[in-house]
mmCIF file of C-alpha atoms in Angstrom:
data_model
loop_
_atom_site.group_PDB
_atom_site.id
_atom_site.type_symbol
_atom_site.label_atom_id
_atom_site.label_comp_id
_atom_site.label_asym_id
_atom_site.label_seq_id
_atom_site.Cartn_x
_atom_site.Cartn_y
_atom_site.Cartn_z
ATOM 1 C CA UNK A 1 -17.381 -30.904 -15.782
ATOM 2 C CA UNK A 2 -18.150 -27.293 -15.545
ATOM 3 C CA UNK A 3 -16.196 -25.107 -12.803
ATOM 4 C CA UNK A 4 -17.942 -24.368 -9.565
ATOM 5 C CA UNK A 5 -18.784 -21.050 -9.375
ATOM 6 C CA UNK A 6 -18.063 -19.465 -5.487
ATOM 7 C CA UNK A 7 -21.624 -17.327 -4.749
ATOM 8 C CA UNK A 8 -20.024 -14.186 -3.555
ATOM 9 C CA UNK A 9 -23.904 -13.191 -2.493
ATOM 10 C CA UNK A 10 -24.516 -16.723 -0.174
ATOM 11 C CA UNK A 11 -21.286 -16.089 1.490
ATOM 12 C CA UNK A 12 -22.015 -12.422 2.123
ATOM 13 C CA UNK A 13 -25.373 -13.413 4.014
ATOM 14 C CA UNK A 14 -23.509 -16.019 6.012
ATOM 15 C CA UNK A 15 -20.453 -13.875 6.903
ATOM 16 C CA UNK A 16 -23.467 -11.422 8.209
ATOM 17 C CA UNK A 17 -25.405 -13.539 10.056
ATOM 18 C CA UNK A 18 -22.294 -14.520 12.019
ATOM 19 C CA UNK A 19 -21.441 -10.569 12.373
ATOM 20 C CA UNK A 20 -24.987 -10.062 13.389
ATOM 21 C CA UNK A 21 -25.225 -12.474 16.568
ATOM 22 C CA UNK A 22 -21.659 -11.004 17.468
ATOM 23 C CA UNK A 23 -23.548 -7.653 17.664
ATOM 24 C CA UNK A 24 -26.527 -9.523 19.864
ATOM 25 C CA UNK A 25 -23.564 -10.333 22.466
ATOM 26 C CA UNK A 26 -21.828 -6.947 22.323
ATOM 27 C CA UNK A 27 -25.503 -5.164 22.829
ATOM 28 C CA UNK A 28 -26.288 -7.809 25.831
ATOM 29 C CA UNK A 29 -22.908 -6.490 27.318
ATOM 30 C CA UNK A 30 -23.667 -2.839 26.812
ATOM 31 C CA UNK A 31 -21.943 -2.351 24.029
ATOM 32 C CA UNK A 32 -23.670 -1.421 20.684
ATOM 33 C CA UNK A 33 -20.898 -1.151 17.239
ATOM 34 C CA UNK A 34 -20.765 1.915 16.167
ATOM 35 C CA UNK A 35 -19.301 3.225 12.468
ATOM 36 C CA UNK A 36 -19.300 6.502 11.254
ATOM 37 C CA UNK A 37 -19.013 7.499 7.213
ATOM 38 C CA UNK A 38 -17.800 10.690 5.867
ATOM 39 C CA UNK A 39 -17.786 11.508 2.788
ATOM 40 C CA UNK A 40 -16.444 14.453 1.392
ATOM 41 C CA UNK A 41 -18.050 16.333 -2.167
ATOM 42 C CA UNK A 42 -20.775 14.610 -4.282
ATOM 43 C CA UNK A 43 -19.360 12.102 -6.114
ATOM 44 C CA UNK A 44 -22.328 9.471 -7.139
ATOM 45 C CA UNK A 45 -20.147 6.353 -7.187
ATOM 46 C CA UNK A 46 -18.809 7.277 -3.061
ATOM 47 C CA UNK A 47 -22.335 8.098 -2.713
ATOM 48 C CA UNK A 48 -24.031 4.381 -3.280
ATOM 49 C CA UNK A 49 -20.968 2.967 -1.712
ATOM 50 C CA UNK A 50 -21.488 4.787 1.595
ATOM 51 C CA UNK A 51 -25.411 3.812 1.331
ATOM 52 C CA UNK A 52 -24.759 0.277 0.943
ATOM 53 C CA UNK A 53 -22.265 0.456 4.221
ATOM 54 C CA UNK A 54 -24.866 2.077 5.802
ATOM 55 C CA UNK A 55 -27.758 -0.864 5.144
ATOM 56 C CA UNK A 56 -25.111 -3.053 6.116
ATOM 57 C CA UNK A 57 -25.052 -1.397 9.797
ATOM 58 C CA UNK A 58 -29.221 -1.873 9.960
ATOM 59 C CA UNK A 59 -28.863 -5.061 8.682
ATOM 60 C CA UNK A 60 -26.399 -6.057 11.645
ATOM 61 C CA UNK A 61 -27.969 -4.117 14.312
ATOM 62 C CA UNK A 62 -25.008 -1.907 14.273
ATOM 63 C CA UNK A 63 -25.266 2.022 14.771
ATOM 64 C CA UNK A 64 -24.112 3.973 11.668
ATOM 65 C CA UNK A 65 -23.681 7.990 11.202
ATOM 66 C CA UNK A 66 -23.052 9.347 7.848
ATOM 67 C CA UNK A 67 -20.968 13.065 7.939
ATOM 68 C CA UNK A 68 -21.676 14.635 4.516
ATOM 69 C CA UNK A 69 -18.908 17.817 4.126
ATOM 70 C CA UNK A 70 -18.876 19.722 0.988
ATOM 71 C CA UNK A 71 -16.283 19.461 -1.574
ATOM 72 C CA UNK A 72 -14.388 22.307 -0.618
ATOM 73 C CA UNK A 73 -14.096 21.595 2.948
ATOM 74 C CA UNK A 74 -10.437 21.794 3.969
ATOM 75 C CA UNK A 75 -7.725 19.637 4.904
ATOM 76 C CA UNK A 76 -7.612 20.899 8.261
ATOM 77 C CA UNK A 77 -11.514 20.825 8.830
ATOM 78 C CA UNK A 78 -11.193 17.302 7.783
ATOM 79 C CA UNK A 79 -8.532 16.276 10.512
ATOM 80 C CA UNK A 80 -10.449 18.015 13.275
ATOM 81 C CA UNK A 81 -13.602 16.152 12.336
ATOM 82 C CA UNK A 82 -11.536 12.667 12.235
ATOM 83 C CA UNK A 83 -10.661 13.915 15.944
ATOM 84 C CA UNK A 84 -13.498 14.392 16.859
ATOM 85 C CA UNK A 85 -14.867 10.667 15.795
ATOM 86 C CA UNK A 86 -11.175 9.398 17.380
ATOM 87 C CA UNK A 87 -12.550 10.709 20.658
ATOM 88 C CA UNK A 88 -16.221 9.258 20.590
ATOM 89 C CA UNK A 89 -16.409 6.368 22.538
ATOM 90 C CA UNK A 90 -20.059 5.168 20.571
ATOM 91 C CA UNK A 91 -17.607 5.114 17.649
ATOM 92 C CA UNK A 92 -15.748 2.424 17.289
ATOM 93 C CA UNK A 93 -15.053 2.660 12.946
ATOM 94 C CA UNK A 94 -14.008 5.682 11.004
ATOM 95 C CA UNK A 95 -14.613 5.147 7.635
ATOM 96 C CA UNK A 96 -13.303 7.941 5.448
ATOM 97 C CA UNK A 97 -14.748 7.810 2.048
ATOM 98 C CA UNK A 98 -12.513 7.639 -1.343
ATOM 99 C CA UNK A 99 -11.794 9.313 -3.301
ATOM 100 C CA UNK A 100 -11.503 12.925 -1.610
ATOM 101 C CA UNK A 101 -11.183 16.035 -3.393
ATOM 102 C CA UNK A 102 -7.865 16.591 -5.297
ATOM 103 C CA UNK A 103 -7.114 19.438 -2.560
ATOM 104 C CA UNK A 104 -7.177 17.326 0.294
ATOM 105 C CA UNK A 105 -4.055 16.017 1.516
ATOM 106 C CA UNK A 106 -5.493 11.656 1.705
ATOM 107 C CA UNK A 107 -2.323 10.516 3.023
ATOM 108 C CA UNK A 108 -2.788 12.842 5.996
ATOM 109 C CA UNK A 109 -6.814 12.545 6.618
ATOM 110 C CA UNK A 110 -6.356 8.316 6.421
ATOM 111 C CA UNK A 111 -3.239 8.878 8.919
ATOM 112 C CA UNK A 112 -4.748 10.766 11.318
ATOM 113 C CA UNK A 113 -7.999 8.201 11.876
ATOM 114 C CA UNK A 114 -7.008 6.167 15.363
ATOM 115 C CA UNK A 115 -5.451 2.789 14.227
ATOM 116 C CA UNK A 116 -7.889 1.089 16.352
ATOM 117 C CA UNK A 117 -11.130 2.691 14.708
ATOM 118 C CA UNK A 118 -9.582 1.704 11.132
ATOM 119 C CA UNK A 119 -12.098 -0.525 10.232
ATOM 120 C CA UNK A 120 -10.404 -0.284 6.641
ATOM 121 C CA UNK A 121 -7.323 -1.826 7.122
ATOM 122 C CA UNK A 122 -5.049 1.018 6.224
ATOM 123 C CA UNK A 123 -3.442 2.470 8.093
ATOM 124 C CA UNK A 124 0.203 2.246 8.803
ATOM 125 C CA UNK A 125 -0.349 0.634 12.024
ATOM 126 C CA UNK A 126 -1.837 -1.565 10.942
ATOM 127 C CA UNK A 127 -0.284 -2.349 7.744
ATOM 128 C CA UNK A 128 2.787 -2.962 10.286
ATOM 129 C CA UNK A 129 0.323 -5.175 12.721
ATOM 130 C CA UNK A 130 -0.302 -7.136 9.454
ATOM 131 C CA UNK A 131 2.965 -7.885 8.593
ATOM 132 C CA UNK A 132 4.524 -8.713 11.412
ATOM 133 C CA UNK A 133 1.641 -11.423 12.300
ATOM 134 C CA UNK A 134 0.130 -9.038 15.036
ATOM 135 C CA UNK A 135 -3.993 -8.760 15.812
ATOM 136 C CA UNK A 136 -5.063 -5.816 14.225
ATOM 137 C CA UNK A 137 -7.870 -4.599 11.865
ATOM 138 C CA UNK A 138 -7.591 -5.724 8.409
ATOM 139 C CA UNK A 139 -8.071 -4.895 4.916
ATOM 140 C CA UNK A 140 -11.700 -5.672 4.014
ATOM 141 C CA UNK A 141 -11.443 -7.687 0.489
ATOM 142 C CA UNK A 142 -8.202 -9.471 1.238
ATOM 143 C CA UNK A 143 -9.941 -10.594 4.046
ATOM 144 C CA UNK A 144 -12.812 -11.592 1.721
ATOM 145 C CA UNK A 145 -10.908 -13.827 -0.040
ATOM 146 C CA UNK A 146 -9.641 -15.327 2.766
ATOM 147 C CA UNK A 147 -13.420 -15.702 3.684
ATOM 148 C CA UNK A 148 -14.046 -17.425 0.035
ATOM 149 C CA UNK A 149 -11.901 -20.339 0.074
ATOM 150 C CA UNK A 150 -12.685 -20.982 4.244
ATOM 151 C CA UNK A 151 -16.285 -21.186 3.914
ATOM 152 C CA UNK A 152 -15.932 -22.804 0.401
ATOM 153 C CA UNK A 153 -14.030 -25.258 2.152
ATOM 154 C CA UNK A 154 -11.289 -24.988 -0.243
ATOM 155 C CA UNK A 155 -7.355 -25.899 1.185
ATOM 156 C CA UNK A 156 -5.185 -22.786 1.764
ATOM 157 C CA UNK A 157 -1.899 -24.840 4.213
ATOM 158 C CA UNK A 158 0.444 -26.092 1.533
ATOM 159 C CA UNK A 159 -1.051 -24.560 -1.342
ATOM 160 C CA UNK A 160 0.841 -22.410 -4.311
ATOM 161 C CA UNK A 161 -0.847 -19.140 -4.254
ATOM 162 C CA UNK A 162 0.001 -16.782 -6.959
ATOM 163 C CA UNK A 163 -1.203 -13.100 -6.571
ATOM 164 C CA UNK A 164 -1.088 -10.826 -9.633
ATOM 165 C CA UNK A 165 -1.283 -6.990 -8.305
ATOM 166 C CA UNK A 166 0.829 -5.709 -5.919
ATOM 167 C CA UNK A 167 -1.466 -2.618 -4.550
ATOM 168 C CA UNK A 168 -1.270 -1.700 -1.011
ATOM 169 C CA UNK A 169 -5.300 -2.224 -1.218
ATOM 170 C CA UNK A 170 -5.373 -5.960 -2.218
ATOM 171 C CA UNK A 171 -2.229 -7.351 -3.403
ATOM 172 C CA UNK A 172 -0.113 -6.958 -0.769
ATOM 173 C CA UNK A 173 -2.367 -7.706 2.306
ATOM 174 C CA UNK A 174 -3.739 -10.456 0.238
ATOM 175 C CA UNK A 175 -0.503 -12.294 -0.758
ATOM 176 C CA UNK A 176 0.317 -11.630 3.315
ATOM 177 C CA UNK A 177 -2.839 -13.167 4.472
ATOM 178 C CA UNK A 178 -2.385 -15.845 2.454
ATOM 179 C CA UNK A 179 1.135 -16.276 3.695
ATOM 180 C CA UNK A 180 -0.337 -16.381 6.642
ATOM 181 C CA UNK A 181 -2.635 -19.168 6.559
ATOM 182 C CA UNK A 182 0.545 -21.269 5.495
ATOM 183 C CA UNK A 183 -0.043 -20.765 1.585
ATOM 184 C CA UNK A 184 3.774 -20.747 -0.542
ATOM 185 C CA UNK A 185 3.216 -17.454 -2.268
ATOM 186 C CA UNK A 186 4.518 -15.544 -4.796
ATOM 187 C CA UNK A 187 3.444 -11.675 -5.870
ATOM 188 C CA UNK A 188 3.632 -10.753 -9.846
ATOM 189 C CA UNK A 189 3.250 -7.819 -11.473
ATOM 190 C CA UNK A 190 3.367 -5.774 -15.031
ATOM 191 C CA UNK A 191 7.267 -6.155 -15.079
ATOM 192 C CA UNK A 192 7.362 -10.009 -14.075
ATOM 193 C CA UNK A 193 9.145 -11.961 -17.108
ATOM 194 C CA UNK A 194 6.980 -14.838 -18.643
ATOM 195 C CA UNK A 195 4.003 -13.620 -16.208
ATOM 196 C CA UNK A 196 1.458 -16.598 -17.821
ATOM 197 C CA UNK A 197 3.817 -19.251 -17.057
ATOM 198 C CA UNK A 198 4.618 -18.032 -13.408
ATOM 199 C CA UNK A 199 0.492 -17.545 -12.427
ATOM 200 C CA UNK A 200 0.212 -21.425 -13.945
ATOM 201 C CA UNK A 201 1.715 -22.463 -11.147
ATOM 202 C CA UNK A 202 -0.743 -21.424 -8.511
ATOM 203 C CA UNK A 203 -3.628 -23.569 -7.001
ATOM 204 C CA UNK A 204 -5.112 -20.620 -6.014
ATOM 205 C CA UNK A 205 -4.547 -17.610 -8.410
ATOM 206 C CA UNK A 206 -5.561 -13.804 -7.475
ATOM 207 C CA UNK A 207 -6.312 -11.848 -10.232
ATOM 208 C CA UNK A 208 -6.164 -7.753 -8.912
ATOM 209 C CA UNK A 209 -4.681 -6.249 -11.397
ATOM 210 C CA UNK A 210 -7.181 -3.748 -13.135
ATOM 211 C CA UNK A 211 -7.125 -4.639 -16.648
ATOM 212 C CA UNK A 212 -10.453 -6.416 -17.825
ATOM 213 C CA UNK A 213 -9.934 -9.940 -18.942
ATOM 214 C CA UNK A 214 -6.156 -9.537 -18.999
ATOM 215 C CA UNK A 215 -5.877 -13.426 -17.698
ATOM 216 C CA UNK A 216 -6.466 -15.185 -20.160
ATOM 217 C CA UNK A 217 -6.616 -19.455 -20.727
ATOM 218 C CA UNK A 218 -3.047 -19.478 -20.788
ATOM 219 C CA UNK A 219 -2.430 -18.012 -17.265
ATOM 220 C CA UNK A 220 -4.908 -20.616 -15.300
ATOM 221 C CA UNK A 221 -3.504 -23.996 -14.339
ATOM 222 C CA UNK A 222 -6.177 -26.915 -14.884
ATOM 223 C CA UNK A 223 -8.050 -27.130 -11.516
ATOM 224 C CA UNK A 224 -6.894 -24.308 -9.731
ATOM 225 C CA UNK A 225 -8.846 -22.161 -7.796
ATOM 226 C CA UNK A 226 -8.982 -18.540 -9.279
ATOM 227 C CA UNK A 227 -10.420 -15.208 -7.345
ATOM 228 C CA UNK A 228 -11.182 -12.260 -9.200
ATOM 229 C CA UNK A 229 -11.054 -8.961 -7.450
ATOM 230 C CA UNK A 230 -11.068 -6.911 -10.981
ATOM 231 C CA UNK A 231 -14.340 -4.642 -11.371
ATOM 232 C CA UNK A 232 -14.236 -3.273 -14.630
ATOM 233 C CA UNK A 233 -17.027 -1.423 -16.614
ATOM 234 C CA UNK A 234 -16.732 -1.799 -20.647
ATOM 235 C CA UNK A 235 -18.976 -0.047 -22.914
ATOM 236 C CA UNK A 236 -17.701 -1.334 -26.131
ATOM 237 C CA UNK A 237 -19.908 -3.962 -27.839
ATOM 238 C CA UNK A 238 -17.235 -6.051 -29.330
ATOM 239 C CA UNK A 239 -15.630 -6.174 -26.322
ATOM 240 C CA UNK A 240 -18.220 -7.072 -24.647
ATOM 241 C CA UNK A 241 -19.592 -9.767 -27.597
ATOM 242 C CA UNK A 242 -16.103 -10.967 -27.743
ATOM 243 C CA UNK A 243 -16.009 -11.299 -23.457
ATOM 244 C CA UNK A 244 -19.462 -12.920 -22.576
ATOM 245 C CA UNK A 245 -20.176 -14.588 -25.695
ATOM 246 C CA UNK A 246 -20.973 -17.688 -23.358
ATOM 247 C CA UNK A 247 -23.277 -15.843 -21.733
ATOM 248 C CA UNK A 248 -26.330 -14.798 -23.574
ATOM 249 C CA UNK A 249 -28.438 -13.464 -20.863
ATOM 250 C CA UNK A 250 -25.047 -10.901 -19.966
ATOM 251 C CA UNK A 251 -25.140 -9.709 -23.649
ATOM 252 C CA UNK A 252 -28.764 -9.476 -23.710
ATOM 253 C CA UNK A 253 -28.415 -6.757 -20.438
ATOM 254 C CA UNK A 254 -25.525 -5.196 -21.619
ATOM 255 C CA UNK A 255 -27.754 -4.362 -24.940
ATOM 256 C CA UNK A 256 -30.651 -3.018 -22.173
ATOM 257 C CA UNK A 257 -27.545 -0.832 -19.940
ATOM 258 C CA UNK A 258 -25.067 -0.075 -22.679
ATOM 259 C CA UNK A 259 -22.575 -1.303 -20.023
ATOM 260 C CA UNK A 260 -21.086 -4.953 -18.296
ATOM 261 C CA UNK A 261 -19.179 -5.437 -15.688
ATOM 262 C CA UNK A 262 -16.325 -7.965 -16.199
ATOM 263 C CA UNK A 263 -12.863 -9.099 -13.611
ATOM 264 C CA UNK A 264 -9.511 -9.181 -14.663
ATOM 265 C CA UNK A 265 -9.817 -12.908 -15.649
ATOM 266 C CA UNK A 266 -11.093 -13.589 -18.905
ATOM 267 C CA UNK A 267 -15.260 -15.126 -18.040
ATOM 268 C CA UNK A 268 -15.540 -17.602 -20.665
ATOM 269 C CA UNK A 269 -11.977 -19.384 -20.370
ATOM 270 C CA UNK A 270 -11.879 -19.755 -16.115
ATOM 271 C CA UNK A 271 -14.921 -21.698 -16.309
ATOM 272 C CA UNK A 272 -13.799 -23.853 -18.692
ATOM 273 C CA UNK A 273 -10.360 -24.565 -16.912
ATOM 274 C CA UNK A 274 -10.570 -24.108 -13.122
ATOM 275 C CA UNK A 275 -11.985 -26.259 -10.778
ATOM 276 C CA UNK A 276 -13.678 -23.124 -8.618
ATOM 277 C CA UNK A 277 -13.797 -19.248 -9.299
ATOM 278 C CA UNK A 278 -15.437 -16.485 -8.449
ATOM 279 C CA UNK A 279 -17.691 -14.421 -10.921
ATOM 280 C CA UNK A 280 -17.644 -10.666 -11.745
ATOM 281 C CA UNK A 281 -20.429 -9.315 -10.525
ATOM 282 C CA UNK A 282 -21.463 -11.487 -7.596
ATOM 283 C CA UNK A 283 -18.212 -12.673 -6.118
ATOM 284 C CA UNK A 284 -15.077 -10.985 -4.022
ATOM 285 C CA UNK A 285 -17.058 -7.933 -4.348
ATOM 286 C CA UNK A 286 -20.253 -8.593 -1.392
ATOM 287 C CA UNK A 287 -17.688 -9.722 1.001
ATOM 288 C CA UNK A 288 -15.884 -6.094 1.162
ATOM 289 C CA UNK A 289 -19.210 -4.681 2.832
ATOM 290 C CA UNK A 290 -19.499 -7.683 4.994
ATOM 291 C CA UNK A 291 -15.484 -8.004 6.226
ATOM 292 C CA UNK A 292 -16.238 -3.861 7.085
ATOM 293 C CA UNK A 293 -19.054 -5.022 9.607
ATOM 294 C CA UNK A 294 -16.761 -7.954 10.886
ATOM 295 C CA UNK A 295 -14.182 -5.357 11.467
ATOM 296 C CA UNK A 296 -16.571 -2.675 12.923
ATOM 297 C CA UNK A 297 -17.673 -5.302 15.369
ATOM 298 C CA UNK A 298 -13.770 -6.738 16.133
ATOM 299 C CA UNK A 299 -13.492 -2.797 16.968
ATOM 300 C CA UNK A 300 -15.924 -2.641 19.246
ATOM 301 C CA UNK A 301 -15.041 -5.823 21.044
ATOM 302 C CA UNK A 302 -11.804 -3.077 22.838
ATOM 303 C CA UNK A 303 -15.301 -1.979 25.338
ATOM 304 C CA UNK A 304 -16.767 -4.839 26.155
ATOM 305 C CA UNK A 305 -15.835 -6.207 29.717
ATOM 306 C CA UNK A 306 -13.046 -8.346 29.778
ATOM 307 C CA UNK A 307 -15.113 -11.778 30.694
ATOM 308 C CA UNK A 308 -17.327 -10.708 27.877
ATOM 309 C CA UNK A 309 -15.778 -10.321 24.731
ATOM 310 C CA UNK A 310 -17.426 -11.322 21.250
ATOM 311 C CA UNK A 311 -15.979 -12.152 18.288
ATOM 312 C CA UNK A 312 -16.733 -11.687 14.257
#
């Protein structure tokens, strides 16, 4: 029996429509979610990203404001702008776009954005918030994932989790989510010895490690339930003919593009071992949009009369 592929997409549009009557019950209580975008240069990837953030607002019935600054704009212009968006009370998320220009001090601009308007998860706050088992805003896709198995109805209490990446943007939130939601988990990495045999130990196995198809059939337990959070773009036809040669109508579009997206986990060997996964395209990624509206609104909830509070 083929693996069950997790829809990415269907979840999404769920995950929305719950964010979406949260907004009704703000707006009846005077309160409408506000985000604000800046991004910083011209950069056509940050671009489409900030667009599809944006729809996501309409699509809620959330306000959204995009502040486009030109590349050179300054460290110190930056701050005073992310002050100025701290101080607005009809904004209630400051997203700051990545990546900025090589000038611009990051570390300092992400700092600076109020911990309660950090509808991205990352600020030190609350990083700290996170790991001490506090409320606080979240990182989007590790909350995604946490979204996946929930509404896929798939057991997290008691289960082995294994996470493979240990970035500050997935791996770590993810394997402390997890821990959270009373998963027994462990956190591997490029300089973990006998890395296949450690990740065949997980029921659920989180691939974020950046190398396309790196996880191969040896590295996935029979049955276990494997989310892919790799996004990577190849170009080279044996790759690809080698990758997704279970998957005509893939190679067929990748002959059209001259491009295919594929995760970290190998395509063709999860679905013939696991008992769930979820696909590159089509899977984690919708959910990262969707958790930043579910934050936006859990931001927003701070001015809405204490009787009347919504949730996401």
């Amino acid at each position: 029996m083929s693996a069950r592929k997790l829809d990415g997409k269907a979840i999404r549009d769920s995950v929305l429509a719950d964010v979406a009557s949260g907004v009704e019950a703000a707006v009846r209580h005077g309160v409408r979610p506000g985000l604000a975008a800046v991004l910083v240069g011209d950069d056509p990837a940050s671009r489409i990203y900030v667009r599809n953030k944006v729809r996501a607002c309409d699509r809620i019935g959330a306000y959204s404001e995009t502040i486009r600054l030109p590349s050179e704009t300054a460290t110190d212009r930056l701050l005073a702008l992310v002050q100025e968006l701290n101080d607005r009370d009809d904004i209630d998320g400051i997203l700051v776009q990545l990546p900025l220009p090589g000038h611009i001090d990051s570390r300092r601009v992400l700092a600076a954005v109020s911990p309660d308007k950090d509808v991205d998860g990352f600020h030190p706050v609350n990083v700290g918030r996170l790991a001490s088992g506090q409320e606080g805003l979240k990182p989007c896709t590790p909350r995604g994932l946490i979204e996946i198995l929930k509404r896929s109805r798939i057991p997290i209490a008691g289960s082995r989790a294994v996470v493979v990446g240990r970035s500050n943007i997935v791996g770590k939130p993810a394997a402390l989510l997890l821990l959270a939601e009373h998963a027994t988990v462990t956190i591997c990495h490029s300089r973990t010895p006998d890395l296949p045999s450690v990740c065949r130990q997980a029921d659920i196995l989180v691939a974020a490690v950046g190398r396309p198809a790196m996880l191969t059939r040896e590295y996935i337990r029979e049955g276990a339930v494997v989310l892919d959070v790799g996004i990577n773009r190849l170009v080279d036809a044996a790759e690809v003919d080698r990758l997704l040669a279970h998957a005509p109508a893939r190679l067929r579009r990748f002959r059209r593009t001259g491009s295919a997206l594929v995760g970290d986990v190998h395509p063709g060997h999860v679905r013939e071992i696991a008992s769930a996964y979820t696909p590159v395209p089509g899977g984690v990624g919708p959910l990262t949009v969707a958790m930043l509206m579910s934050n936006t609104l859990l931001a927003a909830c701070r001015r809405l009369p204490e009787n009347g509070r919504s949730s996401a």
